[in-house]
Amino acid sequence: MKFEIVDSWNSYLNRIPSEKKDIYYTEEYTRLYESDADRSLCVVGEGDGNIILMPFLRGKVRDYYDFETAYGYGGPISNSDSDLWIVKALHEMHNFFKDAGYICGFIRFHPLLQNALPCKECFNVIYDRKTIAVDMRYTQDEIWTNQISSKNRNMIRKAEKNGLSYKAEYDFKSLHHFIDLYNETMQRIGADEFYFFSEQYHHNFADRLKGNAFLGTVLLDSEVVGAALLMRSGEYGHYHLAGSNRKKGSLGINNYLLWKTIEEMKGTTVKQFHLGGGTGPSKDDSLFKFKSAFSNQERDFYIGKWIFDEVVYQDVCNEWEMKYPDIKDKYRNLLLKYRYRK
């Protein structure tokens, strides 16, 4: 089997059927997360008429490399229907990464593609949490009646009575309003730095994903009081980032925003609209409960810790622990813990 690491891979991605891939795997999406320290690349393997690939962000460790998949979901995908072939390819991919100077890689698997399953045969795959998906194969009335909870339906009706309106902006006209609402929301809930993005990130999202993304906005009169970045590609749609005006939260903004987005997605090829999970693994998490009010369809989210060179990896971690003893306990369970400096 032949493997290579490339910096342009959409042509390879085109060889994979639509139901086996998603927007998270495109060059345009992955490159949103490039930085001075992380370069977007993709490993591609070919053999027996099949292909396997995985985009990632490459980092530097001493004279070695490591990687993580981009924010959201990723992991290996293939056009093959044979788990045996995929497992064989993954074993060979492991050797390829080690020979190429990589010590480890952190993977966020895709809950809808279920690509974590064959990887369990090859490296450490860990269940993280439940996520929620709306089954879009039903009619809009069936979704409303059978997937939306009665309390949620009441909140949506309340939002309509309160005079809220919705607009799907494919031109991202209100992007500056979204940025303000999103940042205010993240600050309000005390979100980790991981969930904050530069203003340039949001503009790049709008520019690079145009045609496969839009901004869903909720207005009260002419004021944008809630908004979300949405994506769709083939069979899959995604609720990406969202924010709302806290002072007007009692109007049912977020409930209305998601329901109207479901209506918008119904006019596309999307078969599953993924809402994601909560802020933590608990089913009592308030964000998870909110999303569960839109569907009882749960999807498992896994993470992967893939170590290619155990000796070098342990040496790097030991050195980090000696240098930063005050934070070693806080980050001890993270594969890429040695990246943290404070």
CSV table of C-alpha atoms in Angstrom, one decimal:
chain,number,residue,atom,x,y,z
A,1,MET,CA,0.0,0.0,0.0
A,2,LYS,CA,1.3,3.5,-0.9
A,3,PHE,CA,1.0,6.4,1.6
A,4,GLU,CA,1.9,10.0,1.2
A,5,ILE,CA,1.2,13.3,3.0
A,6,VAL,CA,-0.2,16.0,0.8
A,7,ASP,CA,-1.1,19.7,1.3
A,8,SER,CA,-3.9,19.5,-1.3
A,9,TRP,CA,-6.4,16.6,-1.1
A,10,ASN,CA,-9.9,17.6,-2.4
A,11,SER,CA,-9.2,15.5,-5.6
A,12,TYR,CA,-8.7,12.4,-3.4
A,13,LEU,CA,-11.8,13.3,-1.3
A,14,ASN,CA,-13.8,13.3,-4.5
A,15,ARG,CA,-13.2,9.6,-4.9
A,16,ILE,CA,-15.1,8.9,-1.6
A,17,PRO,CA,-18.9,8.5,-1.8
A,18,SER,CA,-20.9,11.3,-0.3
A,19,GLU,CA,-22.3,9.2,2.6
A,20,LYS,CA,-18.8,8.4,3.7
A,21,LYS,CA,-17.4,12.0,3.9
A,22,ASP,CA,-18.4,15.4,5.1
A,23,ILE,CA,-17.4,19.1,4.9
A,24,TYR,CA,-15.0,18.7,7.9
A,25,TYR,CA,-12.7,16.8,5.5
A,26,THR,CA,-12.3,19.5,2.9
A,27,GLU,CA,-9.2,21.6,2.4
A,28,GLU,CA,-11.4,24.7,2.9
A,29,TYR,CA,-12.6,23.7,6.3
A,30,THR,CA,-9.3,22.3,7.7
A,31,ARG,CA,-7.4,25.4,6.6
A,32,LEU,CA,-9.6,27.5,8.8
A,33,TYR,CA,-7.5,26.3,11.7
A,34,GLU,CA,-4.0,26.8,10.4
A,35,SER,CA,-1.6,28.9,12.4
A,36,ASP,CA,2.1,29.6,12.5
A,37,ALA,CA,2.5,26.4,14.6
A,38,ASP,CA,0.0,24.2,12.8
A,39,ARG,CA,0.0,23.3,9.1
A,40,SER,CA,-3.0,21.7,7.4
A,41,LEU,CA,-2.1,18.4,5.7
A,42,CYS,CA,-3.7,15.1,4.8
A,43,VAL,CA,-2.4,11.6,4.8
A,44,VAL,CA,-3.6,9.5,1.8
A,45,GLY,CA,-3.2,5.8,1.4
A,46,GLU,CA,-4.0,3.7,-1.7
A,47,GLY,CA,-4.1,0.0,-2.4
A,48,ASP,CA,-6.3,-2.7,-3.9
A,49,GLY,CA,-8.3,-0.1,-5.7
A,50,ASN,CA,-9.3,1.6,-2.4
A,51,ILE,CA,-8.3,4.8,-0.7
A,52,ILE,CA,-8.1,6.0,2.9
A,53,LEU,CA,-7.4,9.6,4.0
A,54,MET,CA,-7.3,11.8,7.0
A,55,PRO,CA,-6.8,15.6,7.1
A,56,PHE,CA,-5.0,17.0,10.2
A,57,LEU,CA,-3.0,19.9,11.6
A,58,ARG,CA,0.7,19.2,12.0
A,59,GLY,CA,2.7,20.5,14.9
A,60,LYS,CA,6.4,20.4,15.7
A,61,VAL,CA,7.9,18.6,18.7
A,62,ARG,CA,11.7,18.9,19.0
A,63,ASP,CA,12.8,17.4,15.7
A,64,TYR,CA,9.6,15.4,15.4
A,65,TYR,CA,6.0,16.0,14.5
A,66,ASP,CA,2.6,15.5,16.1
A,67,PHE,CA,-0.9,16.2,14.9
A,68,GLU,CA,-4.6,16.7,15.8
A,69,THR,CA,-7.7,16.8,13.7
A,70,ALA,CA,-9.3,20.2,13.2
A,71,TYR,CA,-12.0,21.6,15.6
A,72,GLY,CA,-15.2,19.6,15.1
A,73,TYR,CA,-14.9,16.1,13.7
A,74,GLY,CA,-12.5,14.1,11.6
A,75,GLY,CA,-10.5,10.8,11.6
A,76,PRO,CA,-9.8,8.3,8.9
A,77,ILE,CA,-12.3,7.8,6.1
A,78,SER,CA,-12.3,5.4,3.2
A,79,ASN,CA,-14.2,4.4,0.1
A,80,SER,CA,-13.9,0.8,1.2
A,81,ASP,CA,-16.8,-1.2,2.7
A,82,SER,CA,-14.4,-3.7,4.2
A,83,ASP,CA,-13.4,-3.2,7.8
A,84,LEU,CA,-10.6,-5.7,7.3
A,85,TRP,CA,-9.1,-3.6,4.6
A,86,ILE,CA,-9.5,-0.4,6.7
A,87,VAL,CA,-7.8,-2.1,9.7
A,88,LYS,CA,-4.9,-3.3,7.5
A,89,ALA,CA,-4.6,0.2,6.1
A,90,LEU,CA,-4.5,1.7,9.6
A,91,HIS,CA,-1.7,-0.6,10.7
A,92,GLU,CA,0.3,0.5,7.6
A,93,MET,CA,-0.6,4.1,8.3
A,94,HIS,CA,0.8,3.8,11.8
A,95,ASN,CA,4.2,2.6,10.4
A,96,PHE,CA,4.1,5.4,7.8
A,97,PHE,CA,3.6,8.1,10.4
A,98,LYS,CA,6.4,6.7,12.6
A,99,ASP,CA,8.8,6.5,9.7
A,100,ALA,CA,7.9,10.1,8.8
A,101,GLY,CA,8.9,11.3,12.2
A,102,TYR,CA,5.5,11.6,13.9
A,103,ILE,CA,5.3,10.7,17.6
A,104,CYS,CA,1.6,10.9,18.2
A,105,GLY,CA,-1.8,12.2,16.9
A,106,PHE,CA,-5.0,13.2,18.6
A,107,ILE,CA,-8.3,12.5,16.7
A,108,ARG,CA,-11.8,13.8,17.1
A,109,PHE,CA,-14.0,11.1,15.4
A,110,HIS,CA,-17.1,11.8,13.4
A,111,PRO,CA,-20.3,10.7,15.2
A,112,LEU,CA,-22.4,10.4,12.0
A,113,LEU,CA,-19.8,8.5,9.9
A,114,GLN,CA,-19.0,6.2,12.9
A,115,ASN,CA,-15.4,6.0,11.7
A,116,ALA,CA,-14.1,5.3,15.2
A,117,LEU,CA,-15.2,1.6,15.1
A,118,PRO,CA,-12.4,0.1,12.9
A,119,CYS,CA,-9.8,2.2,14.7
A,120,LYS,CA,-10.5,0.4,18.0
A,121,GLU,CA,-8.4,-2.4,16.5
A,122,CYS,CA,-5.4,-0.2,16.0
A,123,PHE,CA,-5.0,2.3,18.8
A,124,ASN,CA,-6.6,3.9,21.9
A,125,VAL,CA,-10.2,4.9,21.1
A,126,ILE,CA,-12.2,6.5,24.0
A,127,TYR,CA,-15.9,7.1,24.3
A,128,ASP,CA,-16.4,10.8,25.1
A,129,ARG,CA,-20.1,11.8,25.1
A,130,LYS,CA,-23.4,11.5,23.4
A,131,THR,CA,-24.4,14.0,20.6
A,132,ILE,CA,-27.8,14.7,19.0
A,133,ALA,CA,-28.9,14.4,15.4
A,134,VAL,CA,-32.2,15.3,13.8
A,135,ASP,CA,-33.4,12.7,11.3
A,136,MET,CA,-34.3,14.8,8.3
A,137,ARG,CA,-35.7,11.9,6.3
A,138,TYR,CA,-39.0,12.4,7.9
A,139,THR,CA,-41.5,15.1,6.8
A,140,GLN,CA,-41.4,18.5,8.5
A,141,ASP,CA,-44.7,17.6,10.3
A,142,GLU,CA,-43.3,14.3,11.5
A,143,ILE,CA,-40.2,16.0,12.8
A,144,TRP,CA,-42.4,18.6,14.6
A,145,THR,CA,-44.6,15.9,16.1
A,146,ASN,CA,-42.3,13.0,16.8
A,147,GLN,CA,-38.8,14.5,17.4
A,148,ILE,CA,-39.5,18.0,18.9
A,149,SER,CA,-40.5,17.7,22.6
A,150,SER,CA,-43.9,19.2,23.6
A,151,LYS,CA,-42.2,21.8,25.9
A,152,ASN,CA,-39.9,22.8,23.0
A,153,ARG,CA,-42.8,23.2,20.7
A,154,ASN,CA,-44.4,25.5,23.2
A,155,MET,CA,-41.2,27.6,23.3
A,156,ILE,CA,-41.1,27.9,19.5
A,157,ARG,CA,-44.8,28.9,19.4
A,158,LYS,CA,-44.0,31.5,22.1
A,159,ALA,CA,-41.1,32.8,20.0
A,160,GLU,CA,-43.4,33.3,17.1
A,161,LYS,CA,-46.0,35.1,19.2
A,162,ASN,CA,-43.2,37.3,20.5
A,163,GLY,CA,-42.6,38.6,17.0
A,164,LEU,CA,-39.3,36.9,16.2
A,165,SER,CA,-38.5,36.3,12.6
A,166,TYR,CA,-35.8,34.1,10.9
A,167,LYS,CA,-33.5,34.6,7.9
A,168,ALA,CA,-31.0,32.3,6.3
A,169,GLU,CA,-28.2,34.5,5.1
A,170,TYR,CA,-26.1,32.9,2.5
A,171,ASP,CA,-24.3,36.2,2.0
A,172,PHE,CA,-23.5,36.4,5.7
A,173,LYS,CA,-24.7,40.0,5.8
A,174,SER,CA,-25.1,40.0,9.6
A,175,LEU,CA,-21.8,38.3,10.3
A,176,HIS,CA,-20.5,41.3,12.4
A,177,HIS,CA,-23.6,40.9,14.6
A,178,PHE,CA,-23.0,37.2,15.0
A,179,ILE,CA,-19.4,37.7,16.1
A,180,ASP,CA,-20.5,40.1,18.9
A,181,LEU,CA,-23.3,37.8,20.0
A,182,TYR,CA,-21.1,34.7,19.9
A,183,ASN,CA,-18.2,36.3,21.9
A,184,GLU,CA,-20.6,37.7,24.5
A,185,THR,CA,-22.2,34.3,24.9
A,186,MET,CA,-18.9,32.5,25.3
A,187,GLN,CA,-17.8,35.1,27.9
A,188,ARG,CA,-21.1,34.8,29.8
A,189,ILE,CA,-20.8,31.0,30.2
A,190,GLY,CA,-17.1,31.2,31.0
A,191,ALA,CA,-16.1,29.1,28.0
A,192,ASP,CA,-12.6,27.8,27.7
A,193,GLU,CA,-10.2,29.7,25.4
A,194,PHE,CA,-10.6,26.8,22.9
A,195,TYR,CA,-14.1,28.1,22.0
A,196,PHE,CA,-12.9,31.6,21.1
A,197,PHE,CA,-12.0,32.5,17.6
A,198,SER,CA,-10.4,35.5,15.9
A,199,GLU,CA,-12.6,37.9,13.8
A,200,GLN,CA,-10.6,36.8,10.8
A,201,TYR,CA,-11.6,33.2,11.4
A,202,HIS,CA,-15.3,34.1,11.1
A,203,HIS,CA,-14.7,36.0,7.9
A,204,ASN,CA,-12.6,33.1,6.5
A,205,PHE,CA,-15.5,30.7,7.3
A,206,ALA,CA,-17.9,32.9,5.4
A,207,ASP,CA,-15.6,33.3,2.4
A,208,ARG,CA,-14.2,29.8,2.1
A,209,LEU,CA,-17.3,27.8,2.8
A,210,LYS,CA,-19.7,29.9,0.8
A,211,GLY,CA,-22.2,27.6,-0.9
A,212,ASN,CA,-21.9,25.0,1.8
A,213,ALA,CA,-22.6,27.3,4.8
A,214,PHE,CA,-24.9,30.1,5.9
A,215,LEU,CA,-25.7,32.3,8.8
A,216,GLY,CA,-29.1,31.7,10.5
A,217,THR,CA,-30.3,34.9,12.1
A,218,VAL,CA,-33.2,35.6,14.5
A,219,LEU,CA,-34.5,39.2,14.4
A,220,LEU,CA,-36.8,41.1,16.7
A,221,ASP,CA,-38.0,44.0,14.6
A,222,SER,CA,-34.7,44.9,12.8
A,223,GLU,CA,-32.3,43.8,15.6
A,224,VAL,CA,-30.3,40.6,15.3
A,225,VAL,CA,-30.9,38.9,18.7
A,226,GLY,CA,-29.6,35.4,17.9
A,227,ALA,CA,-27.5,33.8,15.2
A,228,ALA,CA,-25.7,30.6,14.3
A,229,LEU,CA,-23.1,29.5,11.7
A,230,LEU,CA,-24.5,26.4,9.9
A,231,MET,CA,-22.8,24.0,7.4
A,232,ARG,CA,-24.1,21.4,5.1
A,233,SER,CA,-22.5,19.0,2.6
A,234,GLY,CA,-24.2,16.0,0.9
A,235,GLU,CA,-26.2,14.1,3.5
A,236,TYR,CA,-25.0,16.0,6.6
A,237,GLY,CA,-25.8,19.3,8.1
A,238,HIS,CA,-24.2,20.9,11.2
A,239,TYR,CA,-25.0,23.4,13.9
A,240,HIS,CA,-21.5,24.9,14.2
A,241,LEU,CA,-21.4,28.0,16.4
A,242,ALA,CA,-24.2,30.1,18.0
A,243,GLY,CA,-24.8,33.1,20.1
A,244,SER,CA,-27.8,35.0,21.4
A,245,ASN,CA,-28.8,38.2,23.3
A,246,ARG,CA,-29.1,37.2,27.0
A,247,LYS,CA,-31.4,40.2,27.8
A,248,LYS,CA,-33.9,38.8,25.4
A,249,GLY,CA,-33.4,35.1,26.2
A,250,SER,CA,-36.9,34.6,27.6
A,251,LEU,CA,-38.3,35.2,24.1
A,252,GLY,CA,-37.3,31.6,23.0
A,253,ILE,CA,-34.6,32.8,20.6
A,254,ASN,CA,-32.5,29.6,20.6
A,255,ASN,CA,-35.4,27.3,20.3
A,256,TYR,CA,-36.8,29.3,17.4
A,257,LEU,CA,-33.4,29.5,15.7
A,258,LEU,CA,-32.9,25.8,15.6
A,259,TRP,CA,-36.4,25.0,14.5
A,260,LYS,CA,-36.3,27.4,11.6
A,261,THR,CA,-32.9,26.1,10.6
A,262,ILE,CA,-34.4,22.6,10.5
A,263,GLU,CA,-37.0,24.0,8.1
A,264,GLU,CA,-34.2,25.5,6.0
A,265,MET,CA,-32.2,22.2,6.0
A,266,LYS,CA,-35.4,20.4,4.8
A,267,GLY,CA,-35.0,22.0,1.4
A,268,THR,CA,-31.6,20.5,0.9
A,269,THR,CA,-30.0,17.1,0.5
A,270,VAL,CA,-29.3,16.8,4.2
A,271,LYS,CA,-30.5,13.5,5.8
A,272,GLN,CA,-29.0,14.1,9.2
A,273,PHE,CA,-28.7,17.5,10.9
A,274,HIS,CA,-26.1,17.2,13.6
A,275,LEU,CA,-26.5,19.5,16.7
A,276,GLY,CA,-23.5,18.2,18.6
A,277,GLY,CA,-23.3,17.5,22.3
A,278,GLY,CA,-23.1,19.3,25.6
A,279,THR,CA,-20.2,21.1,27.2
A,280,GLY,CA,-19.4,17.9,29.1
A,281,PRO,CA,-20.2,14.2,29.0
A,282,SER,CA,-23.1,14.3,31.4
A,283,LYS,CA,-26.7,13.8,30.1
A,284,ASP,CA,-27.7,16.4,32.7
A,285,ASP,CA,-25.6,19.0,30.9
A,286,SER,CA,-27.9,21.9,30.2
A,287,LEU,CA,-26.7,22.3,26.6
A,288,PHE,CA,-27.2,18.6,25.9
A,289,LYS,CA,-30.7,18.8,27.4
A,290,PHE,CA,-31.5,21.7,25.1
A,291,LYS,CA,-30.4,19.9,22.0
A,292,SER,CA,-32.2,16.7,23.1
A,293,ALA,CA,-35.5,18.6,23.0
A,294,PHE,CA,-35.1,18.6,19.2
A,295,SER,CA,-34.5,14.9,18.7
A,296,ASN,CA,-34.2,11.6,20.5
A,297,GLN,CA,-31.6,10.4,18.0
A,298,GLU,CA,-28.3,10.0,19.9
A,299,ARG,CA,-24.9,9.6,18.2
A,300,ASP,CA,-21.7,8.5,20.0
A,301,PHE,CA,-18.7,10.8,19.9
A,302,TYR,CA,-15.2,9.2,20.4
A,303,ILE,CA,-11.7,10.6,20.6
A,304,GLY,CA,-8.5,8.8,19.6
A,305,LYS,CA,-5.0,8.8,21.1
A,306,TRP,CA,-2.6,7.4,18.5
A,307,ILE,CA,1.1,7.0,19.6
A,308,PHE,CA,3.6,6.1,16.9
A,309,ASP,CA,6.8,6.3,18.9
A,310,GLU,CA,6.3,5.4,22.6
A,311,VAL,CA,9.9,6.1,23.6
A,312,VAL,CA,10.1,9.6,22.2
A,313,TYR,CA,6.6,10.4,23.4
A,314,GLN,CA,7.3,9.4,27.0
A,315,ASP,CA,10.6,11.3,27.0
A,316,VAL,CA,8.8,14.5,25.7
A,317,CYS,CA,6.1,14.1,28.4
A,318,ASN,CA,8.6,13.5,31.2
A,319,GLU,CA,10.6,16.6,30.2
A,320,TRP,CA,7.3,18.6,30.2
A,321,GLU,CA,6.3,17.4,33.6
A,322,MET,CA,9.7,18.3,35.1
A,323,LYS,CA,9.5,21.8,33.5
A,324,TYR,CA,5.9,22.5,34.4
A,325,PRO,CA,5.1,20.7,37.6
A,326,ASP,CA,2.3,23.1,38.6
A,327,ILE,CA,0.1,22.2,35.6
A,328,LYS,CA,1.0,18.5,35.1
A,329,ASP,CA,-2.0,17.3,37.1
A,330,LYS,CA,-4.4,19.6,35.3
A,331,TYR,CA,-3.4,18.3,31.8
A,332,ARG,CA,-2.2,14.8,32.6
A,333,ASN,CA,-5.0,13.0,30.7
A,334,LEU,CA,-4.4,14.9,27.5
A,335,LEU,CA,-2.4,13.3,24.7
A,336,LEU,CA,-0.8,16.6,23.6
A,337,LYS,CA,-0.4,17.9,27.2
A,338,TYR,CA,3.2,19.0,26.5
A,339,ARG,CA,1.9,21.8,24.3
A,340,TYR,CA,0.6,23.6,27.4
A,341,ARG,CA,2.9,26.2,29.0
A,342,LYS,CA,0.7,27.7,31.7
